[in-house]
mmCIF file of C-alpha atoms in Angstrom:
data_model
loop_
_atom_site.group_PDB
_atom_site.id
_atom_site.type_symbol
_atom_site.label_atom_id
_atom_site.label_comp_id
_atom_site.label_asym_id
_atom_site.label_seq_id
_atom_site.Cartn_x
_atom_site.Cartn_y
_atom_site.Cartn_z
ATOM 1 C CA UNK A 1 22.731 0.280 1.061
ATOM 2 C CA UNK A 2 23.476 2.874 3.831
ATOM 3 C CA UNK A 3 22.673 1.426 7.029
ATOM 4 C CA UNK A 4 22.419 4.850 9.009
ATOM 5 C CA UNK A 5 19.563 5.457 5.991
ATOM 6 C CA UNK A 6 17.817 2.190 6.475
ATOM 7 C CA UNK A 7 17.641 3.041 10.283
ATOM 8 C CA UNK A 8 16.394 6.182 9.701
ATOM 9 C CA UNK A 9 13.561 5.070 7.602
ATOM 10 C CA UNK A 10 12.494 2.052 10.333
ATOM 11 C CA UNK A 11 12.248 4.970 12.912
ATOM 12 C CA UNK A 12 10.024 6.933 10.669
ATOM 13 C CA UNK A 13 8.114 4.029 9.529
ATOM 14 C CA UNK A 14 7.313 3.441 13.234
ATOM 15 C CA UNK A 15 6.748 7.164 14.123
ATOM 16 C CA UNK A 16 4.425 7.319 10.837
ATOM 17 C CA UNK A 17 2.160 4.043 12.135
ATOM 18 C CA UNK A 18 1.890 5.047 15.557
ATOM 19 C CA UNK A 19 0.833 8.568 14.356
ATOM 20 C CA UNK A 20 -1.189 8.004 11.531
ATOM 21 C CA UNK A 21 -4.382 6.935 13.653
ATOM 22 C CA UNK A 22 -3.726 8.801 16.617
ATOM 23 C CA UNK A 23 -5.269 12.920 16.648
ATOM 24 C CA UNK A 24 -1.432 13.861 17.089
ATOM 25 C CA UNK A 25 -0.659 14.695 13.519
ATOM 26 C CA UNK A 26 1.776 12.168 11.549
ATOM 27 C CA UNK A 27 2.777 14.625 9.008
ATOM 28 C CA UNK A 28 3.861 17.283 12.381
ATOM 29 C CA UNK A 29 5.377 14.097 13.747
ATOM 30 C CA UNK A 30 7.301 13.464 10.499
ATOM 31 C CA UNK A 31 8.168 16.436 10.350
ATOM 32 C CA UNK A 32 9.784 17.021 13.493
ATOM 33 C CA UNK A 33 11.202 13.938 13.238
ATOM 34 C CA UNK A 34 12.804 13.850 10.064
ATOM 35 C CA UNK A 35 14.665 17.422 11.247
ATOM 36 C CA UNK A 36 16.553 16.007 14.503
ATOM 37 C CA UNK A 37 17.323 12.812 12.329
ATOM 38 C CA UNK A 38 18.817 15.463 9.621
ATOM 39 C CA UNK A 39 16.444 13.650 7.014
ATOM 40 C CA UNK A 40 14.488 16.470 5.378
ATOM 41 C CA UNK A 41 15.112 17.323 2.056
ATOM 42 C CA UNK A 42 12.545 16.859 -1.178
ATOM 43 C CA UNK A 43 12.961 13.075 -1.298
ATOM 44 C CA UNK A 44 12.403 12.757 2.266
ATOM 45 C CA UNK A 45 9.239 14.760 2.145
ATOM 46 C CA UNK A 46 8.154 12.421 -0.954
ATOM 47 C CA UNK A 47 8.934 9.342 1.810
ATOM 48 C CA UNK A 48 7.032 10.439 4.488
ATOM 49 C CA UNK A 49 4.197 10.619 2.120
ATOM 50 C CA UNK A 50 4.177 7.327 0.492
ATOM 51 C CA UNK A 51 5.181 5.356 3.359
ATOM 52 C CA UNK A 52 1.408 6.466 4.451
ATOM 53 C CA UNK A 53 0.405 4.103 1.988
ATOM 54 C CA UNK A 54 2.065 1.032 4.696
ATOM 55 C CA UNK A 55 -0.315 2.734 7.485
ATOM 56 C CA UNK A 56 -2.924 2.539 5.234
ATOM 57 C CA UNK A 57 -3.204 -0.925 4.414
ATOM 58 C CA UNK A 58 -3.045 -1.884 8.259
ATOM 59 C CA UNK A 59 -6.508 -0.271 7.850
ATOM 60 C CA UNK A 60 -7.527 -2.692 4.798
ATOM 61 C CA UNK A 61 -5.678 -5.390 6.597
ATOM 62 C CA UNK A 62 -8.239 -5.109 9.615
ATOM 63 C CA UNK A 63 -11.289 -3.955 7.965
ATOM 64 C CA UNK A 64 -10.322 -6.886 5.151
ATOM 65 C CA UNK A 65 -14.202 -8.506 5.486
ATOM 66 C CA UNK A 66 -15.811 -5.523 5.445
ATOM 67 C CA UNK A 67 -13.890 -3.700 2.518
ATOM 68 C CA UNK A 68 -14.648 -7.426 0.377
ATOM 69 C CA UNK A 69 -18.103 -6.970 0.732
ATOM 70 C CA UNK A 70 -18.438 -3.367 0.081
ATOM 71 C CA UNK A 71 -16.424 -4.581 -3.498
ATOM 72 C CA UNK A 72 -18.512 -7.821 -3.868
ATOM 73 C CA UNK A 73 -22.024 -5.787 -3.172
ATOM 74 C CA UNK A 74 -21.305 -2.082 -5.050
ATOM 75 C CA UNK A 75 -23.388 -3.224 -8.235
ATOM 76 C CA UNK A 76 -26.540 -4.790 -6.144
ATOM 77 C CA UNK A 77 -26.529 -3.861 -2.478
ATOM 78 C CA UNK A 78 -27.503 -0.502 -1.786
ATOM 79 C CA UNK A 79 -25.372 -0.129 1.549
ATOM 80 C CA UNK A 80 -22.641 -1.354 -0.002
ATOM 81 C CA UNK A 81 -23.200 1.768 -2.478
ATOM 82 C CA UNK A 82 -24.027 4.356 0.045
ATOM 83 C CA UNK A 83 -20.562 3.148 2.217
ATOM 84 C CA UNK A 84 -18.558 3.952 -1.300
ATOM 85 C CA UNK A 85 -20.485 7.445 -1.856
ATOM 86 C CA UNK A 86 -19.644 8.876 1.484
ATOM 87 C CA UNK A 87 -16.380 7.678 1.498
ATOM 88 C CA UNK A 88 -16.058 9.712 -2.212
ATOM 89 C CA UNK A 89 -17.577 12.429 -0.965
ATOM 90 C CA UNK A 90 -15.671 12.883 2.400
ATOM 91 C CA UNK A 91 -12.834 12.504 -0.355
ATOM 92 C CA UNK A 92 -13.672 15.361 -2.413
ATOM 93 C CA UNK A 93 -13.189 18.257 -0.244
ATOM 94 C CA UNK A 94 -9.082 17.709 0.610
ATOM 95 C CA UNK A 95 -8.414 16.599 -2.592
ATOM 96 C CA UNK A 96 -9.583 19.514 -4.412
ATOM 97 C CA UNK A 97 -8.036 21.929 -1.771
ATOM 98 C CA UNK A 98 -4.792 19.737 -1.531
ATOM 99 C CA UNK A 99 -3.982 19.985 -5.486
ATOM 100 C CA UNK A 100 -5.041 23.435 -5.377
ATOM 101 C CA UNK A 101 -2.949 24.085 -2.267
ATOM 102 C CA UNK A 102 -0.434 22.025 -1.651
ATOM 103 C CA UNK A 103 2.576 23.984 -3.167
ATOM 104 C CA UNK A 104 1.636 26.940 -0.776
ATOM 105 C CA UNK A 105 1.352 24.531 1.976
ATOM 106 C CA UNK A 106 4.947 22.995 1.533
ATOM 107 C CA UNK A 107 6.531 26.106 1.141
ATOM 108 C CA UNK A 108 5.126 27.559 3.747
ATOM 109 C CA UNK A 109 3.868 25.630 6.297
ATOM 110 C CA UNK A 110 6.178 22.396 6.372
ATOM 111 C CA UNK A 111 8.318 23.882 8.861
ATOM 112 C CA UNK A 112 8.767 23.049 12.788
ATOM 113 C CA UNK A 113 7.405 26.620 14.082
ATOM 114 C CA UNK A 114 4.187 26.454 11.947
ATOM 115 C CA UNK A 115 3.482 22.796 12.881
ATOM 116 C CA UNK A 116 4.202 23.486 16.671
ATOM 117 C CA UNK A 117 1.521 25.988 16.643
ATOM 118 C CA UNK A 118 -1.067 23.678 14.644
ATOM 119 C CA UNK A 119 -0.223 20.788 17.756
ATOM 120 C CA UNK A 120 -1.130 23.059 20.236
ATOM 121 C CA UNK A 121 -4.390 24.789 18.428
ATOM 122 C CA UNK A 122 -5.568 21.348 17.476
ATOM 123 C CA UNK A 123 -5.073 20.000 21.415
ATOM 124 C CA UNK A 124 -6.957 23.131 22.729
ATOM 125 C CA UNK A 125 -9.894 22.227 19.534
ATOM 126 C CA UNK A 126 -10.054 18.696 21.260
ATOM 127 C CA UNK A 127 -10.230 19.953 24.455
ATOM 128 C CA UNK A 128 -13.370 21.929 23.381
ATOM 129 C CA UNK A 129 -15.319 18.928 21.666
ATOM 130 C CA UNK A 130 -14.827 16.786 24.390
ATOM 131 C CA UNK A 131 -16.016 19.044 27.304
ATOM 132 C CA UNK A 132 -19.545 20.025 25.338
ATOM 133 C CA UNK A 133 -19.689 16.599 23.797
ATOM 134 C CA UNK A 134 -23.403 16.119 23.655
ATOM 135 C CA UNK A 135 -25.455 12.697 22.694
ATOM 136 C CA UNK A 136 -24.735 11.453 18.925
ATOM 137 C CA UNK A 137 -27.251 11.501 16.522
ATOM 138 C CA UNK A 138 -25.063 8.693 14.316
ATOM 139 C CA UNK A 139 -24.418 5.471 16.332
ATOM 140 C CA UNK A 140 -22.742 3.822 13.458
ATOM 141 C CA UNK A 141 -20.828 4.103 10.142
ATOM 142 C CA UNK A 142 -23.812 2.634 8.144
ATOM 143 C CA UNK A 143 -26.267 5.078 9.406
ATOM 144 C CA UNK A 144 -24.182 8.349 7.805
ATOM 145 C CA UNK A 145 -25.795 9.827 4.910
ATOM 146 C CA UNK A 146 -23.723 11.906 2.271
ATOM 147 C CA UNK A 147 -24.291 14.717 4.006
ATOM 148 C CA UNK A 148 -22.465 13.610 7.556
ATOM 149 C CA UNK A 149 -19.980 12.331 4.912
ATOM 150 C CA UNK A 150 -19.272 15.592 3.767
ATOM 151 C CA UNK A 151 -19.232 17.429 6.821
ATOM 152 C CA UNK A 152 -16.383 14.986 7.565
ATOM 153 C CA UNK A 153 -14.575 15.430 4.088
ATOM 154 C CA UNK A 154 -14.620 19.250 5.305
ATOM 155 C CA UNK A 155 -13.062 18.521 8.389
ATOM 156 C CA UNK A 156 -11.201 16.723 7.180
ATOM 157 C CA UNK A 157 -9.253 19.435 4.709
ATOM 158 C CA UNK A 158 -8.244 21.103 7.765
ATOM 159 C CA UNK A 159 -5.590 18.317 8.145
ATOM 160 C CA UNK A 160 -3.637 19.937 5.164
ATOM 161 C CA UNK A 161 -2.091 22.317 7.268
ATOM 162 C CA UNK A 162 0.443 19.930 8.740
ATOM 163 C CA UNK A 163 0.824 19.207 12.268
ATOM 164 C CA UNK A 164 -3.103 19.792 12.457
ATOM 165 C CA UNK A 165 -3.694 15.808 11.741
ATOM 166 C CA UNK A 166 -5.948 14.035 9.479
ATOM 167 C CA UNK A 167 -7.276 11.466 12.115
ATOM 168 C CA UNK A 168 -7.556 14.281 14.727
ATOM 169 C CA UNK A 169 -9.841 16.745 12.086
ATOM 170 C CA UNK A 170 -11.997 13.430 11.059
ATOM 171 C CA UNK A 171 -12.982 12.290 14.224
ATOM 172 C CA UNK A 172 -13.019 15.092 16.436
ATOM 173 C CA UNK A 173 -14.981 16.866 13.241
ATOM 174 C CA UNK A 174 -17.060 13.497 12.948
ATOM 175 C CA UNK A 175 -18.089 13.834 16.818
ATOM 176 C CA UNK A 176 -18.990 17.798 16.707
ATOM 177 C CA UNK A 177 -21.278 16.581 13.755
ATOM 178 C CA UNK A 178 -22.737 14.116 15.863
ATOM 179 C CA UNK A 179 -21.437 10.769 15.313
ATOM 180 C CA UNK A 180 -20.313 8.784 18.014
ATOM 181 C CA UNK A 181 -16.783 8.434 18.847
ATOM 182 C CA UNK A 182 -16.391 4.605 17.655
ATOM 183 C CA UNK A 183 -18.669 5.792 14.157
ATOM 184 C CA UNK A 184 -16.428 8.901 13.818
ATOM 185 C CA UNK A 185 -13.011 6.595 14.586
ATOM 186 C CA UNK A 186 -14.010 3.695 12.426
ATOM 187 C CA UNK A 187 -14.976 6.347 9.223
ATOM 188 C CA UNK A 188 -11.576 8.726 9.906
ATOM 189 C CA UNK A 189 -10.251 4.814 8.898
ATOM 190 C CA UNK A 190 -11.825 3.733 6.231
ATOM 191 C CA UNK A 191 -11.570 7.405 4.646
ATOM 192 C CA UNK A 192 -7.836 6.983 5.411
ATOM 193 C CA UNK A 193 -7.514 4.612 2.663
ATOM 194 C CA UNK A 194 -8.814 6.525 -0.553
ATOM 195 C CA UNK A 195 -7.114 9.448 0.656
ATOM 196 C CA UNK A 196 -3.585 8.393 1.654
ATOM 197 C CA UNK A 197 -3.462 6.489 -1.576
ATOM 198 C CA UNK A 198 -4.043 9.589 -3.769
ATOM 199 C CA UNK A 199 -1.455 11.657 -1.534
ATOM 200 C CA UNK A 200 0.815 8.729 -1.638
ATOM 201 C CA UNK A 201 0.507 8.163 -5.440
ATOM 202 C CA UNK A 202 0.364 11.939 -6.695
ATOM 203 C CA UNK A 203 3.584 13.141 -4.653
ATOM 204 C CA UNK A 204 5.782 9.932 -5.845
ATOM 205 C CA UNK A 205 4.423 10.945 -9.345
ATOM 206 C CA UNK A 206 5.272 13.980 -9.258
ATOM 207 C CA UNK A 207 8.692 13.753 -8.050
ATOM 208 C CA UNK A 208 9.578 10.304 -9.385
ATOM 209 C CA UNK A 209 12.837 12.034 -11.173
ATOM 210 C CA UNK A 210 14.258 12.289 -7.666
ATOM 211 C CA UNK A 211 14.133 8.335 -6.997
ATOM 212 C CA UNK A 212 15.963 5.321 -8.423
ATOM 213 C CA UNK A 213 16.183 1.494 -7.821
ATOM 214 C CA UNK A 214 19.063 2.190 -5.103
ATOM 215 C CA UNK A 215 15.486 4.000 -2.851
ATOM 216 C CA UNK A 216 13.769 0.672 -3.029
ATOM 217 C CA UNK A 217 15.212 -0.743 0.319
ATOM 218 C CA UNK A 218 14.394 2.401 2.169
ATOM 219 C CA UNK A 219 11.123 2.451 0.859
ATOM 220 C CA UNK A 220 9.848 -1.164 1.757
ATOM 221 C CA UNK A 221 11.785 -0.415 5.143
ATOM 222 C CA UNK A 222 9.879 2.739 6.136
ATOM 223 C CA UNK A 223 6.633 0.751 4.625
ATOM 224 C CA UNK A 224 6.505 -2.049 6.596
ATOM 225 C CA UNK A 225 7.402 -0.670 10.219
ATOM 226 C CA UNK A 226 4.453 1.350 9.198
ATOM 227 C CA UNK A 227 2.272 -1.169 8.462
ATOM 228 C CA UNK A 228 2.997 -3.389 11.817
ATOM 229 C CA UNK A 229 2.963 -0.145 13.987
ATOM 230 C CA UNK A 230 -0.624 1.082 12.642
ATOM 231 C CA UNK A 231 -1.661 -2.364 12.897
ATOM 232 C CA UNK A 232 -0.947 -2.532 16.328
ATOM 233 C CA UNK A 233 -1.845 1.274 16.937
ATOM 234 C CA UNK A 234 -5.663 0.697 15.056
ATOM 235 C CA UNK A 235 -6.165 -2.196 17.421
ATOM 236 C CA UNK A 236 -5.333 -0.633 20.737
ATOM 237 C CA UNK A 237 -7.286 2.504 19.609
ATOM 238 C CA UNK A 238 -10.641 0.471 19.352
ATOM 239 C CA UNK A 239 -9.911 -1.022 22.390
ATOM 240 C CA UNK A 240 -9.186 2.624 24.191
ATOM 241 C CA UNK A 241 -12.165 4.511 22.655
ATOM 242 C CA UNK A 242 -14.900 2.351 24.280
ATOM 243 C CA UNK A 243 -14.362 3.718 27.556
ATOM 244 C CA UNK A 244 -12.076 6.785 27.370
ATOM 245 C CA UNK A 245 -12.201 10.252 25.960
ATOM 246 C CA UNK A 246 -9.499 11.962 23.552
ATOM 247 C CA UNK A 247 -8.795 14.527 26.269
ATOM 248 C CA UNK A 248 -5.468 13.103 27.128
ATOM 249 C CA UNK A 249 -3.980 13.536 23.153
ATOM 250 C CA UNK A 250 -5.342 16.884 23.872
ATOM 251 C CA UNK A 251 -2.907 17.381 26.344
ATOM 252 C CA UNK A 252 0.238 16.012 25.031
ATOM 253 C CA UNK A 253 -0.382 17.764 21.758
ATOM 254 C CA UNK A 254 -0.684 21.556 23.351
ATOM 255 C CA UNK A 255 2.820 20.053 25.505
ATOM 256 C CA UNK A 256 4.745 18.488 22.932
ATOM 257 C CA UNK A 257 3.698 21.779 20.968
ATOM 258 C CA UNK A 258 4.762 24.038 23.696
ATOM 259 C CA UNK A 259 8.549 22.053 23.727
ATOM 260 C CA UNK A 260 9.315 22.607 20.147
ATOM 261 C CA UNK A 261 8.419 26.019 20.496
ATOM 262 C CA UNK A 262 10.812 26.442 23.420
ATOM 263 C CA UNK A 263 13.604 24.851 21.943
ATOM 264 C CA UNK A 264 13.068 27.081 18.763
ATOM 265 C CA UNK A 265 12.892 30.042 20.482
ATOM 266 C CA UNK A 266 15.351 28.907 23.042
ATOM 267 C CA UNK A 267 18.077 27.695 20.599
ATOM 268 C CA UNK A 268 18.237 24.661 22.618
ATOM 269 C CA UNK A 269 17.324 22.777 19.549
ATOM 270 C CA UNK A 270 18.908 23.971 16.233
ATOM 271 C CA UNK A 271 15.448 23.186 13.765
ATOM 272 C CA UNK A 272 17.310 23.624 10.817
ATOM 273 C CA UNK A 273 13.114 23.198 9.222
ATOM 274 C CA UNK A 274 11.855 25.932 11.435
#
């Protein structure tokens, strides 16, 4: 096994679980990321998709107790049922977009310029939410009915434009809706799962004639660093959202945005993507 390849995958692992949660995009991230570490061609965009499936079950690994009972009560307890039909129907909305989409979106989109721009529109959208942030109407994730749920699943599709980010459009989307930021955090995870599971699953699908035992390594690499990264990232984001704002993400996307831009334009960076 290449060792430079196994390194590279334990960098993007980390990048991917430290992203994922975050409103700072972990596809734009990826992206970026995979291009200065010259790891960007179809089976590296397949990676950076599955190993969302390691951030993902940080999520499950947290949220462990409240994800059994949701499967132990779906047949008799009726929040148990409403919890799985909003997290369908938040569901809906990318998915049909993203398998309508997503060959548009690759080809066009999936490049350092494109996802540059999306940081620095998203920051300015956050910016915007937070300053006429007004009282929430939905304190918690078991008082959202369908309809919040879908007003999320809309925001949500938003995040297929890479760079935009799928945590960022869910809660920031949740809170301009009216949930509270720990309602709209805590739902942007648990809608994290059926969602990163299908992206995960479809794209390896799909391209499964590009892979082959010798892959394995740099797949359970990439997996786990983003498993123990989210894990640690999920916590720490509870922790920071019960007395701060999201103003400061705001911020460093519209300047991490405004570097790759430079560098593009600047040729101080050769983004062989952009």
């Amino acid at each position: 096994m290449d060792f430079a390849l196994l390194l590279k995958a334990l960098v993007l692992g980390v990048v991917e679980g430290l992203a994922e949660f975050l409103p700072i995009s972990s596809t734009g991230h990826l992206i970026l990321a995979g291009d200065l570490l010259n790891f960007n061609d179809e089976k590296a965009k397949v990676f950076e998709i599955v190993i969302q499936t390691g951030a993902m079950l940080a999520v499950v690994w947290e949220y462990r107790e409240r994800f059994w009972r949701v499967l132990a009560g779906l047949a008799h307890d009726r929040a148990a049922q409403r919890f799985a039909l909003n997290l369908v129907v938040a569901f809906i909305p990318a998915a049909a977009l993203g398998l309508a989409f997503s060959k548009l979106i690759k080809a066009y989109l999936f490049h350092a310029v494109p996802v540059a721009l999306a940081f620095i529109i998203g920051g300015l959208v956050i910016l915007w939410v937070e300053r006429r942030q007004r009282g929430a109407t939905v304190e918690r994730v078991d008082d959202m009915t369908w309809r919040d749920a879908l007003k999320v699943g809309l925001a949500q599709a938003f995040a297929l434009i890479p760079g935009t980010s799928r945590s960022g459009a869910t809660i920031i989307g949740g809170m301009l809706f009216g949930l509270s930021r720990r309602a709209a955090t805590e739902f942007s995870f648990f809608l994290a799962v059926p969602t990163l599971i299908a992206a995960g699953a479809y794209d390896f699908w799909k391209n499964r004639a590009l892979f082959d035992s010798g892959d394995l390594g740099v797949f359970t690499v990439g997996s786990v660093a983003a498993f123990a990264s989210a894990f640690l990232c999920v916590r720490w984001l509870l922790r920071y959202i019960a007395s701060h704002d999201f103003t400061p993400f705001a911020w460093y996307r519209i300047a991490f945005g405004a570097v790759v831009l430079f560098t593009a334009y600047a040729g101080l960076v050769n983004w062989s993507a952009g």
